XYZ file of C-alpha atoms in Angstrom:
704
model
C 36.578 104.493 97.310
C 38.373 105.319 94.052
C 42.066 104.645 94.692
C 41.546 104.070 98.424
C 42.140 100.322 98.128
C 45.447 100.980 96.366
C 46.636 103.301 99.152
C 45.576 100.899 101.904
C 47.390 97.961 100.316
C 50.543 100.017 99.795
C 50.691 100.766 103.537
C 49.790 97.220 104.637
C 52.379 95.638 102.349
C 55.082 97.948 103.707
C 54.484 96.800 107.282
C 54.395 93.164 106.146
C 57.810 93.515 104.507
C 59.116 95.358 107.580
C 57.880 92.562 109.860
C 59.613 89.846 107.820
C 62.828 91.836 107.685
C 62.713 92.275 111.459
C 62.257 88.513 111.877
C 65.217 87.541 109.690
C 67.478 90.588 109.909
C 68.981 92.496 112.810
C 68.170 96.206 112.914
C 70.769 96.946 115.596
C 73.858 95.299 114.115
C 73.476 95.194 110.340
C 74.296 98.104 108.068
C 71.535 100.528 107.182
C 72.293 100.202 103.495
C 71.808 96.421 103.630
C 68.522 96.724 105.503
C 67.201 99.426 103.180
C 68.083 97.507 100.008
C 66.512 94.280 101.272
C 63.398 96.056 102.546
C 62.910 97.852 99.231
C 63.305 94.634 97.219
C 60.866 92.658 99.394
C 58.418 95.555 99.491
C 58.276 95.950 95.712
C 57.784 92.225 95.152
C 54.997 91.961 97.731
C 53.447 95.087 96.242
C 53.183 93.448 92.812
C 51.475 90.411 94.340
C 48.919 92.416 96.324
C 48.073 95.035 93.678
C 47.713 92.702 90.683
C 44.158 91.508 91.664
C 43.013 95.149 91.634
C 44.455 95.513 88.159
C 42.535 92.421 87.016
C 39.175 93.658 88.352
C 39.726 97.105 86.834
C 40.559 95.519 83.462
C 37.397 93.384 83.549
C 35.347 96.525 84.213
C 36.968 98.280 81.253
C 36.281 95.252 79.054
C 32.630 95.381 80.131
C 32.399 99.045 79.081
C 33.977 98.226 75.713
C 31.477 95.430 75.127
C 28.593 97.782 75.870
C 29.919 100.389 73.466
C 30.395 97.825 70.725
C 26.902 96.460 71.333
C 25.420 99.940 71.036
C 27.318 100.882 67.840
C 27.156 97.680 65.757
C 23.886 97.670 63.628
C 22.313 94.920 61.600
C 19.626 94.986 58.861
C 16.514 92.942 59.484
C 14.860 91.195 56.500
C 12.162 93.443 54.944
C 8.531 92.720 55.707
C 5.825 92.310 53.067
C 3.838 95.440 53.974
C 6.959 97.655 54.338
C 5.631 99.200 57.523
C 8.742 98.664 59.639
C 11.281 100.552 57.591
C 12.026 102.923 60.460
C 12.953 100.084 62.812
C 15.481 98.374 60.600
C 18.345 98.869 63.087
C 18.463 96.334 65.929
C 21.142 94.818 68.183
C 22.765 91.618 67.055
C 22.338 89.944 70.409
C 20.534 90.379 73.644
C 21.559 93.336 75.734
C 24.311 92.425 78.275
C 24.074 93.159 81.928
C 24.835 96.683 82.959
C 28.384 97.377 84.163
C 28.936 98.891 87.558
C 32.184 100.232 88.879
C 34.043 97.939 91.352
C 34.704 99.200 94.855
C 38.459 99.014 94.234
C 38.412 100.732 90.854
C 41.648 102.556 90.041
C 41.317 105.600 87.735
C 42.863 105.588 84.277
C 46.506 106.547 84.012
C 47.522 105.507 87.527
C 48.251 101.801 87.072
C 50.587 102.076 84.019
C 52.761 104.636 85.795
C 52.649 102.624 89.022
C 53.678 99.358 87.341
C 56.423 101.059 85.356
C 57.990 102.562 88.481
C 57.696 99.338 90.504
C 58.964 97.056 87.748
C 61.975 99.049 86.639
C 62.992 99.858 90.210
C 62.946 96.167 91.104
C 64.950 95.297 87.974
C 67.588 97.913 88.748
C 67.837 96.490 92.238
C 68.202 92.860 91.209
C 70.595 93.310 88.286
C 72.697 96.302 89.340
C 72.467 97.566 92.914
C 71.976 94.435 95.037
C 74.945 92.496 93.545
C 77.148 95.507 94.244
C 75.735 95.878 97.770
C 76.344 92.173 98.410
C 80.036 92.480 97.648
C 80.211 95.733 99.616
C 78.646 94.203 102.747
C 80.752 91.037 102.532
C 83.998 92.927 101.978
C 86.482 93.050 104.833
C 87.783 96.500 103.936
C 88.354 99.093 106.632
C 87.190 102.126 104.635
C 84.330 102.973 102.311
C 86.723 103.444 99.402
C 88.286 100.041 99.975
C 84.904 98.316 100.127
C 83.716 100.015 96.928
C 86.914 99.004 95.134
C 86.517 95.376 96.237
C 82.850 95.331 95.187
C 83.656 96.692 91.721
C 86.398 94.120 91.161
C 84.182 91.221 92.271
C 81.296 92.328 90.036
C 83.391 93.012 86.927
C 82.840 89.478 85.591
C 79.191 89.613 86.692
C 78.410 92.782 84.749
C 80.570 91.677 81.812
C 78.438 88.552 81.409
C 75.273 90.664 81.238
C 76.784 92.910 78.593
C 77.813 89.882 76.539
C 74.320 88.354 76.627
C 72.602 91.636 75.838
C 75.027 92.339 73.026
C 74.375 88.926 71.490
C 70.611 89.496 71.541
C 71.123 92.978 70.118
C 73.147 91.625 67.186
C 70.537 88.919 66.589
C 67.770 91.493 66.352
C 69.854 93.877 64.239
C 70.705 91.322 61.522
C 67.139 90.015 61.263
C 65.734 91.275 57.939
C 62.143 91.713 59.106
C 62.855 93.660 62.295
C 63.540 97.348 62.595
C 65.359 98.109 65.792
C 63.681 100.682 68.025
C 63.721 101.657 71.670
C 60.424 99.882 72.315
C 61.742 96.652 70.821
C 64.990 96.904 72.786
C 62.981 97.362 75.963
C 60.839 94.332 75.099
C 63.924 92.203 74.436
C 65.381 93.110 77.834
C 62.126 92.332 79.625
C 61.769 89.046 77.737
C 65.300 87.970 78.620
C 64.768 88.740 82.317
C 61.397 86.966 82.411
C 62.798 83.932 80.596
C 65.550 83.543 83.172
C 63.032 84.039 85.983
C 60.569 81.527 84.505
C 63.318 78.923 84.218
C 64.059 79.212 87.944
C 60.388 79.686 88.839
C 59.295 76.290 87.515
C 62.070 74.536 89.441
C 61.109 76.147 92.741
C 57.374 75.828 92.121
C 57.642 72.116 91.348
C 59.279 71.542 94.716
C 56.926 73.755 96.720
C 53.696 72.338 95.279
C 54.525 68.942 96.786
C 56.601 69.831 99.824
C 54.234 72.345 101.433
C 51.200 69.997 101.642
C 53.480 67.152 102.745
C 55.095 69.273 105.453
C 51.695 70.034 106.999
C 50.703 66.369 106.820
C 53.935 65.355 108.562
C 53.345 68.080 111.165
C 50.150 66.253 112.172
C 52.230 63.139 113.000
C 53.838 63.873 116.343
C 56.049 60.794 116.309
C 57.465 61.559 112.874
C 58.003 65.181 113.794
C 59.837 64.225 116.987
C 62.308 61.845 115.327
C 62.949 64.422 112.609
C 63.706 66.950 115.347
C 66.205 64.481 116.836
C 67.808 64.201 113.409
C 68.050 67.982 113.103
C 69.527 68.215 116.603
C 72.320 65.831 115.702
C 73.193 67.715 112.534
C 72.940 71.090 114.238
C 75.208 70.018 117.080
C 77.839 68.981 114.531
C 77.515 72.337 112.826
C 77.625 74.138 116.173
C 80.836 72.347 117.165
C 82.353 73.141 113.779
C 81.404 76.818 114.162
C 82.967 76.967 117.648
C 86.156 75.338 116.405
C 86.316 77.733 113.459
C 85.809 80.685 115.791
C 88.611 79.461 118.074
C 91.000 79.191 115.126
C 90.151 82.660 113.852
C 90.435 84.183 117.336
C 93.840 82.549 117.790
C 95.015 84.142 114.562
C 93.617 87.492 115.694
C 95.449 87.141 119.011
C 98.785 86.511 117.291
C 98.339 89.476 114.997
C 97.217 91.684 117.896
C 100.290 90.796 119.943
C 102.661 91.426 117.047
C 101.224 94.846 116.127
C 101.642 97.244 119.067
C 99.820 100.422 119.957
C 101.942 102.831 117.882
C 102.080 100.748 114.705
C 100.351 102.295 111.631
C 98.217 99.143 111.220
C 97.024 99.181 114.828
C 93.787 100.998 113.930
C 92.854 98.084 111.685
C 93.486 95.641 114.530
C 91.230 97.680 116.799
C 88.481 97.503 114.173
C 88.848 93.714 114.009
C 88.811 93.403 117.797
C 85.525 95.305 118.008
C 83.941 92.591 115.841
C 85.122 89.814 118.177
C 83.006 88.441 121.061
C 83.340 90.274 124.376
C 85.110 87.470 126.239
C 87.778 87.221 123.538
C 88.240 90.990 123.626
C 88.902 90.849 127.365
C 91.440 88.038 126.987
C 93.315 89.847 124.254
C 93.198 93.125 126.206
C 94.833 91.535 129.242
C 97.655 90.096 127.147
C 98.389 93.393 125.396
C 101.550 95.231 126.515
C 100.968 98.806 125.429
C 104.325 100.019 126.692
C 106.242 98.092 124.026
C 107.038 99.891 120.791
C 106.482 98.073 117.556
C 110.058 98.628 116.395
C 111.764 97.291 119.541
C 111.680 93.786 118.059
C 112.329 92.704 114.537
C 108.954 91.074 113.842
C 107.299 90.195 110.549
C 104.126 92.260 110.323
C 101.102 91.314 108.213
C 100.082 93.380 105.230
C 96.891 95.395 104.945
C 95.496 92.895 102.436
C 95.951 90.032 104.891
C 94.198 92.080 107.595
C 91.271 92.673 105.224
C 91.030 88.923 104.693
C 91.233 88.323 108.454
C 88.519 90.919 109.065
C 86.244 89.111 106.626
C 86.917 85.773 108.351
C 86.115 87.249 111.771
C 82.769 88.641 110.591
C 81.756 85.302 109.082
C 82.953 83.190 112.032
C 81.228 85.332 114.670
C 77.967 85.465 112.732
C 77.950 81.715 112.158
C 78.738 80.986 115.808
C 75.925 83.225 117.044
C 73.475 81.732 114.539
C 74.161 78.113 115.485
C 73.974 78.939 119.184
C 70.555 80.594 118.839
C 69.272 77.855 116.542
C 70.348 75.202 119.029
C 68.346 76.828 121.810
C 65.278 77.105 119.570
C 65.549 73.495 118.391
C 66.045 72.315 121.976
C 62.864 74.090 123.022
C 60.968 72.486 120.126
C 62.202 69.008 121.030
C 61.223 69.429 124.687
C 57.766 70.649 123.644
C 57.239 67.665 121.319
C 58.275 65.275 124.084
C 55.800 66.988 126.401
C 53.064 66.504 123.798
C 53.907 62.805 123.535
C 53.693 62.434 127.324
C 50.441 64.385 127.674
C 48.606 62.443 124.962
C 47.945 59.627 127.430
C 47.021 61.957 130.289
C 43.611 61.279 131.807
C 43.378 64.693 133.487
C 43.208 66.491 130.123
C 45.566 69.200 131.339
C 48.808 70.003 129.553
C 51.830 69.726 131.861
C 55.180 71.210 130.809
C 58.471 69.643 131.821
C 59.973 73.084 132.362
C 57.183 75.581 133.062
C 57.872 79.217 132.358
C 59.213 81.151 135.330
C 57.809 84.474 134.104
C 54.436 85.945 135.011
C 51.374 84.328 133.452
C 49.758 86.474 130.772
C 46.082 87.312 130.660
C 45.590 85.125 127.566
C 47.134 82.052 129.194
C 45.234 82.599 132.413
C 41.701 82.954 131.046
C 41.710 81.686 127.429
C 44.606 79.357 126.699
C 44.358 77.418 129.951
C 46.111 74.049 130.513
C 42.888 72.278 129.554
C 42.495 74.279 126.327
C 46.160 73.725 125.566
C 45.758 69.954 125.984
C 42.792 69.797 123.601
C 44.650 71.880 121.004
C 48.057 70.219 121.204
C 46.927 66.621 121.696
C 43.646 66.448 119.820
C 42.678 69.320 117.494
C 45.992 70.441 116.079
C 46.735 67.226 114.214
C 43.305 67.170 112.567
C 43.585 70.840 111.627
C 46.932 70.185 109.910
C 45.517 67.177 108.078
C 42.560 69.142 106.777
C 44.867 71.980 105.716
C 47.170 69.494 103.981
C 44.259 68.012 101.994
C 43.114 71.476 100.891
C 46.633 72.456 99.827
C 46.994 69.163 97.940
C 43.840 69.879 95.944
C 45.127 73.367 95.215
C 48.456 71.933 94.042
C 46.685 69.505 91.701
C 44.659 72.396 90.253
C 47.854 74.394 89.655
C 49.612 71.477 87.939
C 46.600 70.809 85.705
C 46.254 74.476 84.776
C 49.972 74.828 84.032
C 49.686 72.014 81.504
C 46.480 73.243 79.844
C 46.422 77.049 80.111
C 47.279 77.481 76.403
C 43.947 75.897 75.399
C 41.259 78.566 74.976
C 38.603 76.509 73.141
C 37.644 74.653 75.220
C 38.876 76.388 78.353
C 40.740 73.747 80.371
C 42.529 75.897 82.951
C 40.545 75.686 86.182
C 41.499 79.175 87.300
C 40.386 80.637 83.960
C 37.028 78.853 84.342
C 36.511 80.315 87.835
C 37.391 83.861 86.739
C 35.172 83.710 83.638
C 32.212 82.460 85.676
C 32.601 85.400 88.060
C 33.128 87.755 85.121
C 29.660 86.967 83.728
C 28.000 88.325 86.871
C 30.640 91.025 87.394
C 31.305 89.789 90.897
C 34.439 91.882 91.427
C 34.936 90.929 95.049
C 34.988 87.243 94.155
C 37.372 87.941 91.268
C 39.806 89.820 93.506
C 39.688 87.215 96.260
C 40.181 84.337 93.798
C 43.106 86.123 92.159
C 44.687 87.001 95.491
C 44.374 83.465 96.906
C 45.831 81.947 93.741
C 48.776 84.356 93.582
C 49.352 84.004 97.320
C 49.511 80.217 97.030
C 51.924 80.383 94.096
C 54.121 82.888 95.950
C 54.041 80.747 99.088
C 55.263 77.727 97.140
C 58.037 79.705 95.482
C 59.116 81.980 98.353
C 59.039 79.219 100.969
C 61.414 77.241 98.769
C 63.687 80.293 98.624
C 63.622 80.509 102.434
C 64.438 76.788 102.739
C 67.350 76.809 100.298
C 70.709 76.318 101.936
C 73.861 76.324 99.821
C 76.858 75.207 101.924
C 76.253 78.007 104.480
C 76.949 80.413 101.607
C 73.292 81.376 101.417
C 70.997 80.641 104.332
C 67.957 82.507 105.663
C 67.648 81.933 109.417
C 64.895 83.406 111.552
C 65.262 85.116 114.959
C 67.576 87.844 113.525
C 70.300 85.359 112.507
C 70.505 85.966 108.730
C 73.657 87.612 107.472
C 73.735 90.564 105.094
C 74.757 88.523 102.057
C 71.814 86.102 102.394
C 69.324 88.923 102.941
C 70.381 90.681 99.758
C 70.531 87.441 97.802
C 66.932 86.709 98.776
C 65.961 90.206 97.618
C 67.599 89.512 94.255
C 65.703 86.238 93.869
C 62.386 87.835 94.785
C 62.826 90.613 92.211
C 63.704 88.092 89.497
C 60.953 85.589 90.301
C 57.947 87.842 90.966
C 57.434 89.386 87.465
C 57.446 86.024 85.602
C 55.261 84.523 88.340
C 52.638 87.240 87.803
C 52.826 86.808 84.040
C 52.361 83.081 84.493
C 49.307 83.733 86.658
C 47.810 86.047 84.031
C 48.326 83.259 81.511
C 46.532 80.786 83.791
C 43.405 83.001 83.864
C 43.703 83.897 80.122
C 44.403 87.597 80.733
C 47.636 87.597 78.692
C 46.905 87.912 74.985
C 50.436 86.844 74.038
C 49.564 83.348 75.281
C 45.776 83.117 74.921
C 45.743 84.919 71.511
C 42.434 86.596 72.368
C 41.477 90.157 71.489
C 40.653 91.383 74.963
C 41.514 94.388 77.056
C 45.025 93.995 78.461
C 45.899 94.619 82.075
C 48.153 97.563 82.829
C 50.781 95.108 84.075
C 50.849 93.262 80.742
C 51.058 96.514 78.775
C 54.389 97.523 80.335
C 55.865 94.112 79.482
C 55.502 94.827 75.770
C 54.490 92.427 73.057
C 56.238 89.095 73.384
C 55.717 88.551 69.676
C 58.990 90.386 69.063
C 60.635 87.079 70.023
C 58.025 84.631 68.759
C 60.039 81.505 69.513
C 59.896 82.466 73.219
C 56.262 83.621 73.306
C 54.895 80.676 71.318
C 57.329 78.024 72.505
C 59.177 78.462 75.781
C 56.424 80.302 77.690
C 53.827 77.679 76.756
C 55.615 74.340 76.892
C 58.290 74.838 79.528
C 55.799 75.061 82.465
C 54.722 71.491 81.609
C 58.038 70.394 83.104
C 56.442 71.037 86.485
C 54.803 67.584 86.304
C 58.187 65.825 86.224
C 59.504 68.011 89.054
C 56.473 67.268 91.246
C 56.917 63.505 90.704
C 60.621 63.751 91.547
C 59.835 65.726 94.710
C 57.116 63.290 95.776
C 59.544 60.341 95.641
C 62.354 62.453 97.230
C 64.742 61.827 94.352
C 66.728 64.974 95.074
C 67.077 64.068 98.747
C 68.271 60.584 97.880
C 70.824 61.931 95.409
C 72.215 64.334 98.021
C 72.396 61.479 100.514
C 74.399 59.385 98.030
C 76.798 62.295 97.518
C 77.540 62.410 101.249
C 75.144 65.127 102.400
C 73.198 63.702 105.324
C 69.458 63.865 104.628
C 66.441 62.616 106.548
C 65.483 59.243 105.031
C 63.404 56.752 106.987
C 65.055 53.668 105.459
C 68.662 54.784 105.943
C 70.983 53.367 108.595
C 72.819 56.670 108.861
C 69.516 58.425 109.601
C 68.799 55.973 112.444
C 72.219 56.603 113.961
C 71.739 60.358 113.797
C 68.283 60.054 115.373
C 69.732 58.087 118.310
C 72.533 60.609 118.683
C 70.082 63.503 118.648
C 67.880 61.805 121.237
C 70.872 61.438 123.557
C 71.834 65.090 123.029
C 68.338 66.261 123.934
C 68.309 64.001 126.999
C 71.662 65.426 128.107
C 70.480 69.019 127.690
C 67.315 68.244 129.634
C 69.356 66.833 132.538
C 71.548 69.914 132.501
C 68.527 72.199 132.532
C 66.931 70.129 135.302
C 70.030 70.462 137.481
C 70.052 74.207 136.997
C 66.372 74.443 137.863
C 66.793 72.242 140.951
C 69.654 74.411 142.148
C 67.588 77.553 141.767
C 64.703 75.957 143.643
C 66.968 74.924 146.541
C 68.459 78.394 146.783
C 65.005 79.911 146.704
C 63.734 77.590 149.450
C 66.823 78.238 151.587
C 66.379 81.983 151.225
C 62.695 81.785 152.113
C 63.374 79.596 155.154
C 66.538 81.147 156.570
C 66.694 84.529 154.878
C 70.001 85.645 153.389
C 72.848 84.499 155.700
C 75.454 86.232 153.562
C 73.900 89.638 154.205
C 73.526 88.867 157.941
C 77.207 87.975 158.270
C 78.192 91.070 156.332
C 76.081 93.242 158.644
C 77.694 91.687 161.742
C 81.135 92.233 160.261
C 80.400 95.897 159.569
C 79.110 96.463 163.119
C 82.140 94.670 164.598
C 84.498 96.743 162.481
C 82.766 99.977 163.510
C 83.100 98.961 167.189
C 86.799 98.329 166.662
C 87.270 101.742 165.030
C 85.405 103.431 167.901
C 87.556 101.608 170.452
C 90.660 102.605 168.561
C 89.674 106.301 168.500
C 89.056 106.194 172.254
C 92.417 104.657 172.992
C 94.207 107.405 171.030
C 93.032 109.965 173.606
C 93.881 107.781 176.597
C 97.175 106.816 178.151
C 99.188 103.750 177.194
C 98.325 101.974 180.465
C 94.631 102.358 179.978
C 95.073 101.291 176.364
C 96.720 98.071 177.517
C 94.058 97.574 180.126
C 91.179 98.028 177.743
C 92.814 95.889 175.079
C 93.052 92.973 177.581
C 89.651 93.537 179.121
C 87.721 91.636 176.420
C 86.772 88.074 177.099
C 88.574 85.192 175.445
C 85.446 84.261 173.448
C 85.288 87.714 171.856
C 89.003 87.580 170.957
C 88.518 84.150 169.393
C 85.533 85.465 167.429
C 87.562 88.381 166.071
C 90.485 86.103 165.172
C 88.120 83.726 163.424
C 86.761 86.566 161.331
C 90.277 87.707 160.503
C 91.366 84.216 159.452
C 88.308 83.542 157.277
C 88.897 83.581 153.525
C 86.609 85.696 151.370
C 84.536 83.972 148.730
C 86.639 85.369 145.895
C 89.887 83.979 147.339
C 92.271 82.721 144.633
C 94.806 80.097 145.628
C 96.967 80.460 142.529
C 99.913 81.773 144.586
C 99.418 79.370 147.452
C 102.714 78.026 148.792
C 103.694 75.301 151.204
C 106.822 77.069 152.396
C 106.548 77.566 156.189
C 108.702 80.684 155.977
C 106.198 82.329 153.724
C 103.389 81.247 156.015
C 105.074 82.908 159.006
C 105.819 86.118 157.132
C 102.120 86.966 156.811
C 98.794 85.475 155.847
C 98.468 87.639 152.760
C 101.241 85.652 151.076
C 99.027 82.586 150.872
C 96.854 83.883 148.049
C 95.357 86.899 146.274
C 92.377 88.699 147.796
C 90.578 90.339 144.904
C 88.329 92.338 147.177
C 91.342 94.108 148.815
C 91.179 96.794 146.139
C 88.016 98.222 147.704
C 87.850 100.354 150.854
C 89.152 98.877 154.132
C 85.834 99.472 155.875
C 84.295 96.662 153.758
C 87.075 94.151 154.106
C 84.784 91.463 155.603
C 81.647 92.133 153.549
C 81.988 88.900 151.577
C 82.661 86.581 154.520
């Protein structure tokens, strides 16, 4: 099993990152470079989280071997006896023999972990500080060529990279002028790592303080169906406003595209850029603009003012943003509508005496095997109306206790005698018995909870639609890469903070113990003692103030005062938005009910009477074939017989044929309809346009 656990986790973590990227990104539409950069950033961060417990268990095993070696090599002299008969047994151990060490199942051989951590860490840092900012500007650029996009990305990141050089140069000068320090490559590397971890720890505490309170509270609120329903109404009202704004913005951008498309004709040098912009537009807008395009006009026939290439680049960027935002709000509205209908169904079924869950709009697709035999309507009722709320409450209580343990340990992890950090106590108790499986599971659960609090906050952040992670493939390229940057900056300081909580970081615990391979690549933080002994120890205590502020929703109330509508139970604006959202959901339900009723009526009519449209079309085809046969016979006969046969039909048959000839097809357009009697006498075709006339004459009455 040596190294097998490492290989298994590497593969599992890759598929986990791929699954999340598939949920938030779009593999078919987004650029391959954007997807690859985001996948690599997420994969490396998840890899650090999953592999670190193996590093901890391997380090504890190495420490056990060191203790055994020291115990075997350290002698002591016993006091001499009176008869001097025990001179040969004067060497004895100083303490009782410790338990024998055995190799953990997930042991990683020496030399693998340092190289692994070095590759993972420096790759993630290159991504977050160099490549991803450049790729962000490249993906957001509206340029029409690779060279143009690269040029725009370099210009936008000039200030960004210049700021980094200024900060690094300042730290370099500070170290160089210090009389007690001798500048070396190792110390420069440690200064860079310390600066990056300090920035990450500053942001980490802010996000962690919010997540430690909000995650348990969100599960507790999820157990309250009434609260969840009115909050969904509130979201519906806000989302409808955003959806209307996105549609209006798209209309304005498409109108500008239409004007530019009409001014730049087919043989203009800038026409290829217009075609690129049109391919990014929705299909219906492309069809409208294509119909209004006169390709026979030359661009120099009229003295028009043509836009510049720079203005087209700006327009291209606006089109990409407007289309993406419109599609995102449309998909989110459908998802939120489905959630609201489901919550209303739960509220109705709670008082049901039949104990069977009834949906307002049952699925029209085939019933799956799971829903037919396992998740039956009765099982669904017990889960949705009875068990689910209690499960969420129990989960919320457990997460609350975990959050309290994290807050307490963050405030006391610097104390080693006595050990006050709860996570350090748990790990040391398991270390005495060398229970490696328990150590790895405890480490993994703790890191997973910390990452959940931090990463979930990252996924919930929304900055004026500038950065927003939306599920169901609705996240744009800029937000995906920005999330990858945040993950790469937050994960290393989060893991260092965890190692400090369990007293495995000697820079904080000041204990002479075997260091993990992850800590060894970070270097000695004592190069900058004011950070190692000050900021890293006392700044995490700020998490207490942040948790209190989050519990009383101080940030939400401040945003509400600034004009950003937030969900507050005691606000009049919130009540108005809830009522508006309830009316919007009711309106959408009526619309969906009308559509469903119409489909049911058509289905019943078809089952009862068949398809009358196809029957009429068949009769028309047979009648037309009879007329063609009669016409071919009359060609070979004389004119007298032709007149005789043409008058031999009964009056009812002639009326039937005239009725079929006078009937209007279903796709008749009355745009050219006129009331002039002269036009009416000149021919029936002047009364409108028959779109089906373009097909063959043998199917002229197929649509009657």
